[in-house]
C-alpha cells in the first residue's frame, strides 16, 4: 500500500531516536531531570537529520518520557520512565484506522475519563494539568510544541480517572494520536481557541464538576475533529501544489500576453 511505504521510513527514524534514548536511560547515561544534549550535537551523534530528531523527541515527550519546558529545553521526566510499550506495539496497527474512527473512540472514552477525573483527580493531577495549559498558551506560535502539551494534557486526565484499565486503553491510541496529528499541525488555525477549551476542561475537573467536564470534553473533541479535518485538507492542497508540474512556455508553445 502506498500509504504504508510513505510512512515506514519516517516511523523507523522516530523509533531509532526512541530506542537510542531508551538505551541511554537504561545504562544510566541519562538520568531523571537531565537535560538532553543540544539538538545539532545529538542529531550528529545519531547520524540523522535534526527534523527526524525532533520527531523522535516529540514522540517521547508526548509519551511522558521527556518534559518540554518552553524556552528552557527538554529534560528526562522525573520518576520511572514509561515508554508506553502497549502503544509502541500497536502503533503500526493504529496507523490503519480512519480519522472518524479515532475520534469516535476518543469521544466515548475521553468524555468519561474527564468525568471520572473530576470526581477522583488529586491535587497532583490538577497541578500537572495547570502546567500543561500554561505551556499550551506559551507555545501557540510553535504548533509542534503545542501538540506535545496537548497530548500530555489528555494523558494526565486518563491518569486522573483513577481507573488504570481505562488509562491503558487511552495509552493505546496516544502514540497514533500524536503521530498522525504532527503531520498536519503546522496548518492549524485555532490554537488559542483550543488552549481556551483545554483551560475550561481543567477548571471543571479542578472544581469537581463531573457533568460539566464531560460535556466540555465532548465539545472540545467535536471542535477538534472539524479543525483537524481542515488541517488535513490544507495539507493535501499544499502537497498537491508542490507536486503539480509547472508547464513552461517552451513546452506549450504559447507566449506570455
mmCIF file of C-alpha atoms in Angstrom:
data_model
loop_
_atom_site.group_PDB
_atom_site.id
_atom_site.type_symbol
_atom_site.label_atom_id
_atom_site.label_comp_id
_atom_site.label_asym_id
_atom_site.label_seq_id
_atom_site.Cartn_x
_atom_site.Cartn_y
_atom_site.Cartn_z
ATOM 1 C CA UNK A 1 0.000 0.000 0.000
ATOM 2 C CA UNK A 2 1.444 3.446 -0.921
ATOM 3 C CA UNK A 3 0.489 4.907 2.454
ATOM 4 C CA UNK A 4 2.479 2.297 4.342
ATOM 5 C CA UNK A 5 5.526 2.801 2.120
ATOM 6 C CA UNK A 6 5.486 6.543 2.745
ATOM 7 C CA UNK A 7 5.099 6.218 6.495
ATOM 8 C CA UNK A 8 7.610 3.449 7.187
ATOM 9 C CA UNK A 9 10.892 5.427 6.813
ATOM 10 C CA UNK A 10 9.584 8.273 8.981
ATOM 11 C CA UNK A 11 8.402 5.839 11.663
ATOM 12 C CA UNK A 12 11.737 3.992 11.528
ATOM 13 C CA UNK A 13 13.674 7.202 12.191
ATOM 14 C CA UNK A 14 11.367 8.099 15.058
ATOM 15 C CA UNK A 15 11.845 4.666 16.621
ATOM 16 C CA UNK A 16 15.618 4.966 16.125
ATOM 17 C CA UNK A 17 15.596 8.043 18.366
ATOM 18 C CA UNK A 18 13.233 6.365 20.865
ATOM 19 C CA UNK A 19 15.397 3.252 21.115
ATOM 20 C CA UNK A 20 18.628 5.242 21.428
ATOM 21 C CA UNK A 21 17.271 7.326 24.294
ATOM 22 C CA UNK A 22 15.852 4.202 25.909
ATOM 23 C CA UNK A 23 19.360 2.675 25.891
ATOM 24 C CA UNK A 24 20.881 5.853 27.365
ATOM 25 C CA UNK A 25 18.363 5.747 30.199
ATOM 26 C CA UNK A 26 18.850 2.040 30.788
ATOM 27 C CA UNK A 27 22.653 2.336 31.080
ATOM 28 C CA UNK A 28 22.382 5.416 33.294
ATOM 29 C CA UNK A 29 23.804 7.915 30.804
ATOM 30 C CA UNK A 30 20.560 9.875 31.063
ATOM 31 C CA UNK A 31 19.005 10.301 34.491
ATOM 32 C CA UNK A 32 15.628 11.762 35.540
ATOM 33 C CA UNK A 33 15.920 15.541 35.411
ATOM 34 C CA UNK A 34 18.842 15.564 32.947
ATOM 35 C CA UNK A 35 18.677 17.937 30.000
ATOM 36 C CA UNK A 36 19.198 16.222 26.658
ATOM 37 C CA UNK A 37 22.175 17.318 24.508
ATOM 38 C CA UNK A 38 21.913 20.222 22.091
ATOM 39 C CA UNK A 39 19.877 19.352 19.001
ATOM 40 C CA UNK A 40 22.726 19.728 16.491
ATOM 41 C CA UNK A 41 25.095 17.645 18.630
ATOM 42 C CA UNK A 42 22.514 14.942 19.330
ATOM 43 C CA UNK A 43 21.474 14.658 15.671
ATOM 44 C CA UNK A 44 25.114 14.318 14.620
ATOM 45 C CA UNK A 45 25.680 11.561 17.190
ATOM 46 C CA UNK A 46 22.647 9.636 15.889
ATOM 47 C CA UNK A 47 23.574 10.350 12.252
ATOM 48 C CA UNK A 48 20.079 11.588 11.460
ATOM 49 C CA UNK A 49 18.585 14.922 10.460
ATOM 50 C CA UNK A 50 17.506 17.442 13.070
ATOM 51 C CA UNK A 51 13.937 17.105 11.779
ATOM 52 C CA UNK A 52 13.994 13.349 12.474
ATOM 53 C CA UNK A 53 15.452 14.001 15.922
ATOM 54 C CA UNK A 54 12.685 16.494 16.704
ATOM 55 C CA UNK A 55 10.069 13.917 15.640
ATOM 56 C CA UNK A 56 11.535 11.310 17.980
ATOM 57 C CA UNK A 57 11.911 13.714 20.902
ATOM 58 C CA UNK A 58 8.365 14.949 20.313
ATOM 59 C CA UNK A 59 7.070 11.382 20.451
ATOM 60 C CA UNK A 60 8.888 10.740 23.737
ATOM 61 C CA UNK A 61 7.578 13.987 25.200
ATOM 62 C CA UNK A 62 4.027 13.095 24.193
ATOM 63 C CA UNK A 63 4.503 9.714 25.882
ATOM 64 C CA UNK A 64 5.634 11.415 29.099
ATOM 65 C CA UNK A 65 9.237 10.209 28.928
ATOM 66 C CA UNK A 66 10.537 13.721 28.228
ATOM 67 C CA UNK A 67 9.458 17.035 29.703
ATOM 68 C CA UNK A 68 9.460 20.065 27.403
ATOM 69 C CA UNK A 69 9.899 23.395 29.164
ATOM 70 C CA UNK A 70 9.101 26.307 26.917
ATOM 71 C CA UNK A 71 12.152 28.471 26.285
ATOM 72 C CA UNK A 72 14.347 26.281 28.509
ATOM 73 C CA UNK A 73 14.816 22.915 26.874
ATOM 74 C CA UNK A 74 13.852 19.249 27.005
ATOM 75 C CA UNK A 75 14.569 17.119 30.053
ATOM 76 C CA UNK A 76 14.194 13.485 31.085
ATOM 77 C CA UNK A 77 10.976 13.280 33.077
ATOM 78 C CA UNK A 78 11.228 12.653 36.812
ATOM 79 C CA UNK A 79 10.232 9.236 38.086
ATOM 80 C CA UNK A 80 10.473 5.848 36.378
ATOM 81 C CA UNK A 81 10.427 6.025 32.556
ATOM 82 C CA UNK A 82 7.151 4.979 30.964
ATOM 83 C CA UNK A 83 7.777 4.124 27.344
ATOM 84 C CA UNK A 84 4.215 3.030 26.650
ATOM 85 C CA UNK A 85 5.072 -0.458 25.437
ATOM 86 C CA UNK A 86 1.455 -1.194 24.543
ATOM 87 C CA UNK A 87 1.342 1.964 22.431
ATOM 88 C CA UNK A 88 4.574 1.113 20.642
ATOM 89 C CA UNK A 89 3.476 -2.435 19.807
ATOM 90 C CA UNK A 90 0.129 -1.258 18.451
ATOM 91 C CA UNK A 91 1.323 1.819 16.590
ATOM 92 C CA UNK A 92 1.544 0.094 13.207
ATOM 93 C CA UNK A 93 -1.995 -1.237 13.546
ATOM 94 C CA UNK A 94 -3.377 2.086 14.648
ATOM 95 C CA UNK A 95 -1.961 3.817 11.564
ATOM 96 C CA UNK A 96 -4.586 1.964 9.563
ATOM 97 C CA UNK A 97 -7.520 3.457 11.464
ATOM 98 C CA UNK A 98 -9.693 6.092 9.825
ATOM 99 C CA UNK A 99 -9.788 9.545 11.395
ATOM 100 C CA UNK A 100 -13.507 9.380 12.174
ATOM 101 C CA UNK A 101 -12.989 6.031 13.923
ATOM 102 C CA UNK A 102 -10.278 7.537 16.100
ATOM 103 C CA UNK A 103 -12.486 10.453 17.092
ATOM 104 C CA UNK A 104 -15.457 8.197 17.760
ATOM 105 C CA UNK A 105 -13.321 6.115 20.130
ATOM 106 C CA UNK A 106 -11.917 9.228 21.772
ATOM 107 C CA UNK A 107 -15.352 10.764 22.213
ATOM 108 C CA UNK A 108 -16.642 7.683 24.015
ATOM 109 C CA UNK A 109 -13.528 7.136 26.116
ATOM 110 C CA UNK A 110 -12.248 10.617 26.919
ATOM 111 C CA UNK A 111 -15.566 12.206 27.808
ATOM 112 C CA UNK A 112 -15.967 9.633 30.564
ATOM 113 C CA UNK A 113 -12.319 9.930 31.580
ATOM 114 C CA UNK A 114 -12.859 13.661 32.104
ATOM 115 C CA UNK A 115 -15.943 12.921 34.189
ATOM 116 C CA UNK A 116 -14.034 10.463 36.358
ATOM 117 C CA UNK A 117 -11.077 12.833 36.653
ATOM 118 C CA UNK A 118 -13.405 15.493 38.049
ATOM 119 C CA UNK A 119 -14.622 13.012 40.647
ATOM 120 C CA UNK A 120 -11.327 11.360 41.549
ATOM 121 C CA UNK A 121 -8.472 13.614 40.449
ATOM 122 C CA UNK A 122 -5.930 14.539 43.100
ATOM 123 C CA UNK A 123 -4.116 17.817 43.662
ATOM 124 C CA UNK A 124 -1.055 16.497 41.841
ATOM 125 C CA UNK A 125 -3.193 15.926 38.734
ATOM 126 C CA UNK A 126 -4.670 19.412 38.990
ATOM 127 C CA UNK A 127 -1.179 20.903 39.233
ATOM 128 C CA UNK A 128 0.043 18.905 36.241
ATOM 129 C CA UNK A 129 -2.980 19.902 34.141
ATOM 130 C CA UNK A 130 -2.466 23.575 35.035
ATOM 131 C CA UNK A 131 1.181 23.357 33.945
ATOM 132 C CA UNK A 132 0.255 21.847 30.579
ATOM 133 C CA UNK A 133 -2.406 24.514 29.971
ATOM 134 C CA UNK A 134 0.171 27.218 30.708
ATOM 135 C CA UNK A 135 2.628 25.543 28.322
ATOM 136 C CA UNK A 136 -0.054 25.412 25.602
ATOM 137 C CA UNK A 137 -0.624 29.154 25.824
ATOM 138 C CA UNK A 138 3.144 29.743 25.772
ATOM 139 C CA UNK A 139 3.615 27.512 22.706
ATOM 140 C CA UNK A 140 0.877 28.881 20.445
ATOM 141 C CA UNK A 141 3.495 30.169 17.982
ATOM 142 C CA UNK A 142 5.042 26.705 17.811
ATOM 143 C CA UNK A 143 2.343 24.200 16.735
ATOM 144 C CA UNK A 144 4.571 21.139 17.150
ATOM 145 C CA UNK A 145 5.472 22.062 20.718
ATOM 146 C CA UNK A 146 1.833 22.912 21.392
ATOM 147 C CA UNK A 147 0.828 19.432 20.204
ATOM 148 C CA UNK A 148 3.138 17.772 22.728
ATOM 149 C CA UNK A 149 1.493 19.591 25.634
ATOM 150 C CA UNK A 150 -1.955 18.910 24.177
ATOM 151 C CA UNK A 151 -1.307 15.149 24.130
ATOM 152 C CA UNK A 152 0.204 15.182 27.633
ATOM 153 C CA UNK A 153 -2.864 17.058 28.937
ATOM 154 C CA UNK A 154 -5.126 14.242 27.746
ATOM 155 C CA UNK A 155 -2.803 11.603 29.209
ATOM 156 C CA UNK A 156 -2.948 13.279 32.622
ATOM 157 C CA UNK A 157 -6.746 13.238 32.528
ATOM 158 C CA UNK A 158 -6.624 9.491 31.831
ATOM 159 C CA UNK A 159 -4.315 9.022 34.809
ATOM 160 C CA UNK A 160 -6.544 11.207 36.997
ATOM 161 C CA UNK A 161 -9.545 8.989 36.239
ATOM 162 C CA UNK A 162 -8.280 6.561 38.842
ATOM 163 C CA UNK A 163 -9.005 3.591 36.585
ATOM 164 C CA UNK A 164 -5.759 2.040 35.296
ATOM 165 C CA UNK A 165 -7.603 -0.127 32.757
ATOM 166 C CA UNK A 166 -9.154 2.919 31.090
ATOM 167 C CA UNK A 167 -5.809 4.721 31.296
ATOM 168 C CA UNK A 168 -4.129 1.829 29.462
ATOM 169 C CA UNK A 169 -6.833 1.918 26.785
ATOM 170 C CA UNK A 170 -6.092 5.611 26.319
ATOM 171 C CA UNK A 171 -2.378 4.825 26.028
ATOM 172 C CA UNK A 172 -3.050 2.508 23.097
ATOM 173 C CA UNK A 173 -4.226 5.426 20.980
ATOM 174 C CA UNK A 174 -1.922 8.151 22.324
ATOM 175 C CA UNK A 175 1.029 7.368 20.049
ATOM 176 C CA UNK A 176 -1.200 7.256 16.967
ATOM 177 C CA UNK A 177 -2.898 10.468 18.069
ATOM 178 C CA UNK A 178 0.457 12.255 18.236
ATOM 179 C CA UNK A 179 1.980 10.621 15.180
ATOM 180 C CA UNK A 180 -0.985 11.417 12.929
ATOM 181 C CA UNK A 181 -1.506 14.977 14.120
ATOM 182 C CA UNK A 182 2.111 16.057 13.852
ATOM 183 C CA UNK A 183 1.855 15.645 10.065
ATOM 184 C CA UNK A 184 -0.730 18.434 9.796
ATOM 185 C CA UNK A 185 -0.489 20.528 12.977
ATOM 186 C CA UNK A 186 1.555 23.216 11.214
ATOM 187 C CA UNK A 187 -1.640 24.109 9.314
ATOM 188 C CA UNK A 188 -3.689 24.636 12.475
ATOM 189 C CA UNK A 189 -5.612 27.908 12.770
ATOM 190 C CA UNK A 190 -7.291 27.683 16.154
ATOM 191 C CA UNK A 191 -4.604 27.085 18.766
ATOM 192 C CA UNK A 192 -5.803 29.905 21.020
ATOM 193 C CA UNK A 193 -9.364 28.605 20.918
ATOM 194 C CA UNK A 194 -8.048 25.106 21.571
ATOM 195 C CA UNK A 195 -5.992 26.306 24.546
ATOM 196 C CA UNK A 196 -9.034 28.086 25.956
ATOM 197 C CA UNK A 197 -11.087 24.890 25.685
ATOM 198 C CA UNK A 198 -8.396 22.914 27.470
ATOM 199 C CA UNK A 199 -8.365 25.521 30.226
ATOM 200 C CA UNK A 200 -12.136 25.213 30.669
ATOM 201 C CA UNK A 201 -11.863 21.422 30.909
ATOM 202 C CA UNK A 202 -9.121 21.805 33.522
ATOM 203 C CA UNK A 203 -11.226 24.241 35.550
ATOM 204 C CA UNK A 204 -14.213 21.875 35.543
ATOM 205 C CA UNK A 205 -12.012 18.993 36.691
ATOM 206 C CA UNK A 206 -10.382 21.088 39.412
ATOM 207 C CA UNK A 207 -13.789 22.335 40.574
ATOM 208 C CA UNK A 208 -15.003 18.711 40.707
ATOM 209 C CA UNK A 209 -17.848 19.211 38.258
ATOM 210 C CA UNK A 210 -18.084 15.811 36.509
ATOM 211 C CA UNK A 211 -21.049 16.567 34.244
ATOM 212 C CA UNK A 212 -19.512 19.849 33.076
ATOM 213 C CA UNK A 213 -16.122 18.223 32.496
ATOM 214 C CA UNK A 214 -17.689 15.508 30.342
ATOM 215 C CA UNK A 215 -19.704 17.986 28.274
ATOM 216 C CA UNK A 216 -16.711 20.269 27.757
ATOM 217 C CA UNK A 217 -14.580 17.344 26.623
ATOM 218 C CA UNK A 218 -17.271 16.295 24.142
ATOM 219 C CA UNK A 219 -17.430 19.854 22.766
ATOM 220 C CA UNK A 220 -13.656 20.034 22.547
ATOM 221 C CA UNK A 221 -13.313 16.746 20.650
ATOM 222 C CA UNK A 222 -16.053 17.643 18.164
ATOM 223 C CA UNK A 223 -14.409 21.010 17.528
ATOM 224 C CA UNK A 224 -11.017 19.306 17.207
ATOM 225 C CA UNK A 225 -12.394 16.848 14.650
ATOM 226 C CA UNK A 226 -13.643 19.711 12.486
ATOM 227 C CA UNK A 227 -10.428 21.695 12.868
ATOM 228 C CA UNK A 228 -8.194 18.739 12.070
ATOM 229 C CA UNK A 229 -10.289 17.920 9.015
ATOM 230 C CA UNK A 230 -9.468 21.417 7.773
ATOM 231 C CA UNK A 231 -5.782 20.875 8.585
ATOM 232 C CA UNK A 232 -5.697 17.696 6.500
ATOM 233 C CA UNK A 233 -7.434 19.434 3.614
ATOM 234 C CA UNK A 234 -4.951 22.317 3.695
ATOM 235 C CA UNK A 235 -2.057 19.863 3.955
ATOM 236 C CA UNK A 236 -3.274 17.919 0.903
ATOM 237 C CA UNK A 237 -3.623 21.104 -1.126
ATOM 238 C CA UNK A 238 -0.121 22.180 -0.129
ATOM 239 C CA UNK A 239 1.341 18.822 -1.204
ATOM 240 C CA UNK A 240 -0.570 18.899 -4.475
ATOM 241 C CA UNK A 241 0.707 22.398 -5.192
ATOM 242 C CA UNK A 242 4.285 21.252 -4.667
ATOM 243 C CA UNK A 243 3.857 18.121 -6.792
ATOM 244 C CA UNK A 244 1.892 19.804 -9.608
ATOM 245 C CA UNK A 245 4.143 20.102 -12.700
ATOM 246 C CA UNK A 246 4.611 23.635 -13.897
ATOM 247 C CA UNK A 247 4.143 23.959 -17.624
ATOM 248 C CA UNK A 248 6.582 26.245 -19.420
ATOM 249 C CA UNK A 249 6.010 28.397 -22.470
ATOM 250 C CA UNK A 250 8.538 26.246 -24.317
ATOM 251 C CA UNK A 251 6.545 23.112 -23.558
ATOM 252 C CA UNK A 252 3.195 24.578 -24.577
ATOM 253 C CA UNK A 253 4.407 26.689 -27.439
ATOM 254 C CA UNK A 254 2.420 29.619 -26.101
ATOM 255 C CA UNK A 255 3.694 33.089 -25.353
ATOM 256 C CA UNK A 256 3.030 35.303 -22.408
ATOM 257 C CA UNK A 257 0.490 38.031 -23.121
#
